[in-house]
Short mmCIF file of C-alpha atoms in Angstrom, two decimals:
data_model
loop_
_atom_site.label_atom_id
_atom_site.label_comp_id
_atom_site.label_asym_id
_atom_site.label_seq_id
_atom_site.Cartn_x
_atom_site.Cartn_y
_atom_site.Cartn_z
CA MET A 18 46.75 -65.10 37.64
CA ALA A 19 42.91 -64.83 37.45
CA LYS A 20 41.06 -61.26 38.46
CA VAL A 21 38.17 -63.25 40.17
CA ILE A 22 35.20 -60.54 41.32
CA PHE A 23 31.90 -61.68 42.73
CA SER A 24 28.83 -60.18 44.59
CA THR A 25 25.55 -61.41 45.81
CA ASP A 26 22.24 -59.42 46.33
CA THR A 27 19.29 -60.20 48.09
CA GLY A 28 16.15 -60.13 45.92
CA MET A 29 13.65 -62.68 48.09
CA ILE A 30 13.27 -62.39 51.95
CA PHE A 31 15.79 -64.64 52.27
CA ASN A 32 18.90 -65.10 50.29
CA GLU A 33 19.15 -68.84 48.76
CA ASP A 34 22.54 -67.85 46.48
CA PHE A 35 25.85 -68.80 47.32
CA VAL A 36 29.01 -67.37 45.73
CA TYR A 37 32.88 -67.99 45.97
CA GLY A 38 36.10 -67.52 43.86
CA THR A 39 39.49 -67.70 44.04
CA ASP A 40 42.04 -68.46 41.37
CA THR A 41 41.53 -72.32 41.08
CA PHE A 42 38.04 -72.77 41.48
CA GLY A 43 34.87 -70.93 41.82
CA PHE A 44 31.16 -71.95 42.17
CA LEU A 45 27.74 -70.48 42.10
CA ILE A 46 24.55 -72.15 43.98
CA ASP A 47 21.28 -71.19 43.61
CA GLY A 48 18.71 -72.59 46.13
CA ALA A 49 15.53 -73.93 45.42
CA THR A 50 12.66 -74.74 48.36
CA GLY A 51 10.73 -77.69 48.35
CA LEU A 52 7.22 -78.80 47.19
CA PHE A 53 5.82 -78.43 50.96
CA PRO A 54 6.22 -75.92 53.30
CA GLU A 55 7.06 -77.78 55.58
CA LYS A 56 11.18 -76.67 57.43
CA ILE A 57 13.32 -79.51 57.87
CA THR A 58 16.61 -77.78 58.46
CA PRO A 59 17.61 -75.24 61.19
CA GLY A 60 17.92 -72.72 58.62
CA ASN A 61 16.15 -69.68 57.48
CA THR A 62 14.99 -72.03 54.37
CA ASP A 63 15.53 -75.37 53.82
CA ALA A 64 16.79 -73.86 50.19
CA GLN A 65 18.99 -71.55 52.19
CA PHE A 66 20.26 -74.23 54.47
CA PHE A 67 20.85 -76.49 51.28
CA ALA A 68 23.13 -73.81 49.56
CA HIS A 69 24.88 -71.97 52.01
CA GLU A 70 26.36 -75.01 54.15
CA LEU A 71 27.16 -76.72 50.81
CA GLY A 72 28.95 -73.51 49.73
CA LYS A 73 31.07 -73.04 53.20
CA LYS A 74 31.91 -76.81 53.25
CA LEU A 75 33.05 -76.25 49.71
CA ILE A 76 35.39 -73.76 50.53
CA GLU A 77 36.64 -75.57 54.13
CA ASN A 78 36.82 -79.12 51.98
CA SER A 79 40.48 -80.20 50.93
CA SER A 80 39.86 -82.81 48.65
CA PRO A 81 42.08 -83.00 45.49
CA SER A 82 39.43 -82.23 43.52
CA LEU A 83 36.32 -79.92 43.04
CA LYS A 84 34.06 -82.75 42.11
CA ASP A 85 35.23 -84.70 44.72
CA LYS A 86 34.55 -81.25 47.13
CA LEU A 87 31.02 -81.39 45.87
CA PHE A 88 29.89 -84.90 46.45
CA GLN A 89 31.60 -85.39 50.01
CA SER A 90 29.73 -82.09 50.88
CA VAL A 91 26.52 -83.19 49.68
CA HIS A 92 26.86 -86.34 51.78
CA GLU A 93 28.25 -84.76 54.56
CA LEU A 94 24.54 -82.52 54.37
CA SER A 95 22.76 -85.75 53.50
CA PHE A 96 22.35 -86.41 57.61
CA TYR A 97 20.47 -83.31 57.72
CA PHE A 98 17.44 -84.65 55.17
CA PRO A 99 15.30 -87.96 56.53
CA GLN A 100 14.89 -90.20 53.21
CA GLU A 101 11.22 -90.53 54.38
CA LYS A 102 11.01 -86.54 54.01
CA LYS A 103 12.30 -86.83 50.37
CA ASP A 104 9.12 -84.92 49.13
CA PHE A 105 10.40 -81.71 51.09
CA PHE A 106 14.12 -81.80 49.65
CA PRO A 107 15.34 -78.54 49.09
CA SER A 108 17.19 -78.33 45.28
CA ALA A 109 20.28 -76.29 44.15
CA THR A 110 21.35 -75.23 40.74
CA LEU A 111 25.43 -75.32 40.15
CA ALA A 112 27.06 -73.12 38.08
CA ALA A 113 31.53 -73.38 39.01
CA TYR A 114 34.57 -73.63 37.65
CA GLU A 115 38.15 -75.53 38.51
CA ILE A 116 41.36 -74.20 37.16
CA LYS A 117 44.46 -77.50 37.10
CA ASN A 118 47.26 -77.01 35.16
CA ASP A 119 46.60 -75.76 31.49
CA THR A 120 43.17 -76.07 31.65
CA LEU A 121 39.43 -74.93 32.76
CA GLU A 122 37.16 -77.66 33.56
CA ILE A 123 33.27 -75.82 34.25
CA PHE A 124 30.60 -78.06 35.84
CA TYR A 125 27.58 -76.86 35.83
CA LEU A 126 23.63 -78.45 36.81
CA GLY A 127 20.28 -76.29 36.50
CA ASP A 128 19.63 -72.80 35.08
CA SER A 129 22.42 -70.71 36.57
CA PRO A 130 24.56 -70.07 33.36
CA ILE A 131 28.28 -70.26 32.77
CA LEU A 132 29.30 -68.05 30.25
CA VAL A 133 32.97 -69.01 28.84
CA TYR A 134 34.95 -66.08 26.99
CA THR A 135 37.78 -67.92 24.34
CA THR A 136 39.66 -66.41 21.57
CA ASN A 137 36.41 -68.01 19.45
CA GLY A 138 33.64 -66.27 20.91
CA VAL A 139 31.46 -66.98 23.87
CA GLU A 140 29.82 -70.19 24.58
CA ILE A 141 26.72 -70.47 27.46
CA PHE A 142 26.26 -73.66 29.27
CA SER A 143 22.81 -73.75 31.15
CA ASP A 144 20.24 -76.67 31.33
CA LYS A 145 17.55 -76.18 28.64
CA GLN A 146 15.08 -78.07 30.20
CA LEU A 147 14.45 -75.83 32.90
CA ALA A 148 14.21 -72.56 30.43
CA LYS A 149 11.31 -74.24 28.52
CA ASN A 150 9.55 -75.00 31.98
CA GLU A 151 9.83 -71.55 32.92
CA GLN A 152 8.98 -70.51 29.47
CA LYS A 153 5.63 -72.76 29.42
CA ALA A 154 4.95 -71.28 32.98
CA ILE A 155 5.51 -67.41 31.31
CA PHE A 156 3.05 -68.38 28.51
CA GLU A 157 0.48 -69.66 30.15
CA LEU A 158 1.02 -66.25 33.08
CA ASN A 159 0.50 -64.31 29.66
CA LYS A 160 -2.73 -66.05 28.79
CA ASN A 161 -4.07 -65.95 32.11
CA LEU A 162 -3.48 -61.94 31.92
CA ALA A 163 -4.77 -61.55 28.68
CA LEU A 164 -7.74 -63.10 29.89
CA GLY A 165 -8.26 -60.06 32.65
CA ASP A 166 -6.30 -61.88 35.68
CA SER A 167 -4.69 -59.49 37.98
CA LEU A 168 -0.83 -60.58 38.31
CA THR A 169 -1.83 -62.30 41.73
CA GLN A 170 -4.75 -64.02 40.15
CA ALA A 171 -2.51 -65.21 37.06
CA THR A 172 0.27 -66.31 39.13
CA GLU A 173 -2.25 -68.24 41.59
CA LYS A 174 -3.58 -70.60 38.41
CA LEU A 175 0.25 -71.66 37.69
CA LYS A 176 1.02 -73.24 40.68
CA PRO A 177 -0.25 -76.89 39.16
CA LEU A 178 1.66 -76.27 36.48
CA LEU A 179 4.80 -75.23 38.94
CA LYS A 180 4.23 -78.30 41.06
CA LYS A 181 3.96 -80.53 37.88
CA ASN A 182 7.62 -79.20 36.86
CA ARG A 183 9.13 -79.22 40.34
CA GLN A 184 7.78 -82.89 40.42
CA THR A 185 10.09 -84.16 37.54
CA LYS A 186 13.15 -83.34 39.10
CA ASN A 187 15.91 -85.74 39.58
CA THR A 188 13.82 -88.51 36.76
CA SER A 189 14.67 -88.79 32.81
CA ALA A 190 11.81 -87.02 32.03
CA GLY A 191 12.43 -84.50 33.78
CA TYR A 192 15.24 -82.05 34.87
CA TRP A 193 18.72 -83.17 37.21
CA ILE A 194 19.55 -80.74 39.64
CA MET A 195 21.87 -80.84 43.12
CA ASP A 196 19.74 -82.17 46.24
CA PRO A 197 20.57 -83.89 48.98
CA THR A 198 20.44 -87.44 47.49
CA SER A 199 22.82 -88.70 44.89
CA HIS A 200 20.54 -89.73 42.20
CA TRP A 201 21.90 -86.12 39.82
CA LYS A 202 26.01 -87.12 40.65
CA GLU A 203 25.83 -88.88 37.40
CA HIS A 204 23.74 -86.13 35.33
CA LEU A 205 26.49 -83.37 36.37
CA ASN A 206 27.80 -81.95 33.28
CA SER A 207 31.22 -80.78 32.55
CA LYS A 208 33.44 -79.39 29.35
CA THR A 209 37.34 -78.61 29.67
CA PHE A 210 39.07 -76.06 27.80
CA PRO A 211 42.86 -75.09 26.99
CA LEU A 212 43.52 -72.17 29.34
CA GLU A 213 45.45 -70.49 26.74
CA GLN A 214 42.56 -70.13 24.54
CA VAL A 215 39.85 -68.96 27.57
CA LYS A 216 40.10 -64.69 28.25
CA GLY A 217 37.42 -65.10 30.91
CA LEU A 218 33.58 -66.25 32.48
CA ILE A 219 30.82 -65.73 34.20
CA LEU A 220 28.83 -67.58 36.44
CA ALA A 221 25.50 -66.26 37.02
CA SER A 222 22.41 -66.86 39.21
CA ASP A 223 18.89 -66.47 36.82
CA GLY A 224 18.08 -63.45 38.77
CA PHE A 225 21.53 -62.29 37.98
CA TYR A 226 21.21 -63.65 33.86
CA ARG A 227 17.65 -61.60 33.96
CA LEU A 228 19.42 -58.07 32.89
CA MET A 229 21.53 -59.96 29.76
CA ASP A 230 18.14 -62.00 28.53
CA LEU A 231 14.69 -60.56 29.68
CA PHE A 232 15.53 -56.65 30.66
CA GLN A 233 18.74 -56.73 27.29
CA LYS A 234 20.37 -54.51 29.30
CA ILE A 235 23.71 -56.67 29.14
CA PRO A 236 24.52 -57.41 25.95
CA VAL A 237 26.52 -61.28 26.32
CA LYS A 238 28.76 -60.86 23.86
CA SER A 239 30.38 -57.41 25.74
CA ALA A 240 29.15 -58.90 29.19
CA LEU A 241 32.78 -59.91 30.74
CA GLU A 242 34.31 -56.20 29.83
CA GLU A 243 30.72 -54.35 31.06
CA LEU A 244 31.33 -57.04 34.57
CA ASN A 245 35.37 -56.61 35.01
CA THR A 246 34.99 -54.49 37.93
CA TYR A 247 33.51 -54.63 41.35
CA GLY A 248 32.24 -51.27 41.01
CA LYS A 249 30.39 -52.28 37.90
CA ILE A 250 28.36 -55.76 39.04
CA ILE A 251 27.78 -53.38 41.89
CA GLN A 252 26.12 -50.74 39.52
CA ALA A 253 24.57 -53.55 37.32
CA LEU A 254 22.82 -55.18 40.41
CA ASP A 255 21.32 -51.67 41.39
CA GLU A 256 19.84 -51.57 37.95
CA LEU A 257 18.51 -54.70 38.11
CA ARG A 258 16.81 -53.68 41.22
CA ALA A 259 15.52 -50.35 39.64
CA LEU A 260 14.11 -52.69 36.33
CA GLU A 261 12.39 -54.88 38.65
CA ASN A 262 10.40 -52.09 40.80
CA ALA A 263 9.67 -50.09 37.46
CA PRO A 264 6.28 -48.96 37.04
CA GLN A 265 4.13 -51.94 35.09
CA SER A 266 7.37 -53.83 34.88
CA GLU A 267 5.80 -57.10 35.33
CA SER A 268 3.34 -56.73 32.72
CA GLN A 269 6.00 -55.12 30.14
CA PHE A 270 8.62 -58.02 31.27
CA PRO A 271 6.55 -61.24 32.64
CA ARG A 272 8.24 -63.25 35.19
CA LEU A 273 7.24 -65.96 37.89
CA LYS A 274 8.94 -63.69 40.74
CA LYS A 275 8.95 -59.58 40.65
CA SER A 276 12.58 -59.81 42.19
CA ASP A 277 14.96 -62.81 42.54
CA ASP A 278 18.42 -63.23 44.52
CA ALA A 279 20.98 -61.55 42.13
CA SER A 280 24.49 -63.05 42.09
CA VAL A 281 27.21 -63.18 40.27
CA LEU A 282 30.60 -64.29 39.44
CA VAL A 283 33.28 -62.73 36.64
CA ALA A 284 36.96 -64.25 36.65
CA LEU A 285 39.59 -62.93 33.95
CA LEU A 286 41.86 -65.21 33.53
CA ASN A 287 45.78 -64.49 32.28
CA PHE A 288 45.42 -61.42 34.41
CA GLY A 289 48.33 -59.79 35.87
CA GLY A 290 46.80 -57.69 38.42
CA THR A 291 45.68 -59.10 41.85
CA ASN A 292 41.90 -60.05 43.22
CA GLU A 293 39.38 -57.50 44.16
CA LYS A 294 37.47 -57.28 47.51
CA ASN A 295 34.62 -59.16 46.94
CA GLU A 296 30.89 -59.13 49.22
#
């Protein structure tokens, strides 16, 4: 039996993350806005609408496999997004798992990392191209700051680069990510593990993963133990916000957003207890 704990915390005006998990499947979706300001859907933002409605459909869908649930749910949502406005479409990362019989299968697309802890150690699965794009942007941000720009000025100068990166979405020259089209489906990454070899796994949005890579407050090797209760996850989220809001935080730890929505799911496998209440 698995012990599954998950939580999400709003870092922007509207939370565009969605996280959910059970003994048999779980997922984390991190929405991203389109290139243009026009809003297509009835949601607070198109990214929030896409991520939240997709999450709800995945929970409610009775298809026999998680991949079937995903493809069917995205197809149902596609009717909210006219093809003539495809340049306005939001996108979303996916980190997910499914347990069937004696096998764990993970699925991922985008830069929401999945950490899988096995008897051989820990493996991290995430899109490397998106990480490279972000590092290039942060490099340019640092150059602008070194020239004397304020953070606001430095960030404004990045907009052409960020737009250029976003325009490579779902192309062979760029990166693959979920959106209301079908272009990404053949590029959904997956990997299977013998269940008996897996101790647990962590799904994290990039906003939460800052605690591990940017701020280096939670070592990857020990994260499964440091986040193995709901109370510890809440403490970690509180620490994240304190680090983001500390004086000079943005100059000491350069990033593209001061705060971001932060979500995490921890699944401890072969656990004999019961699931904790999640929020």
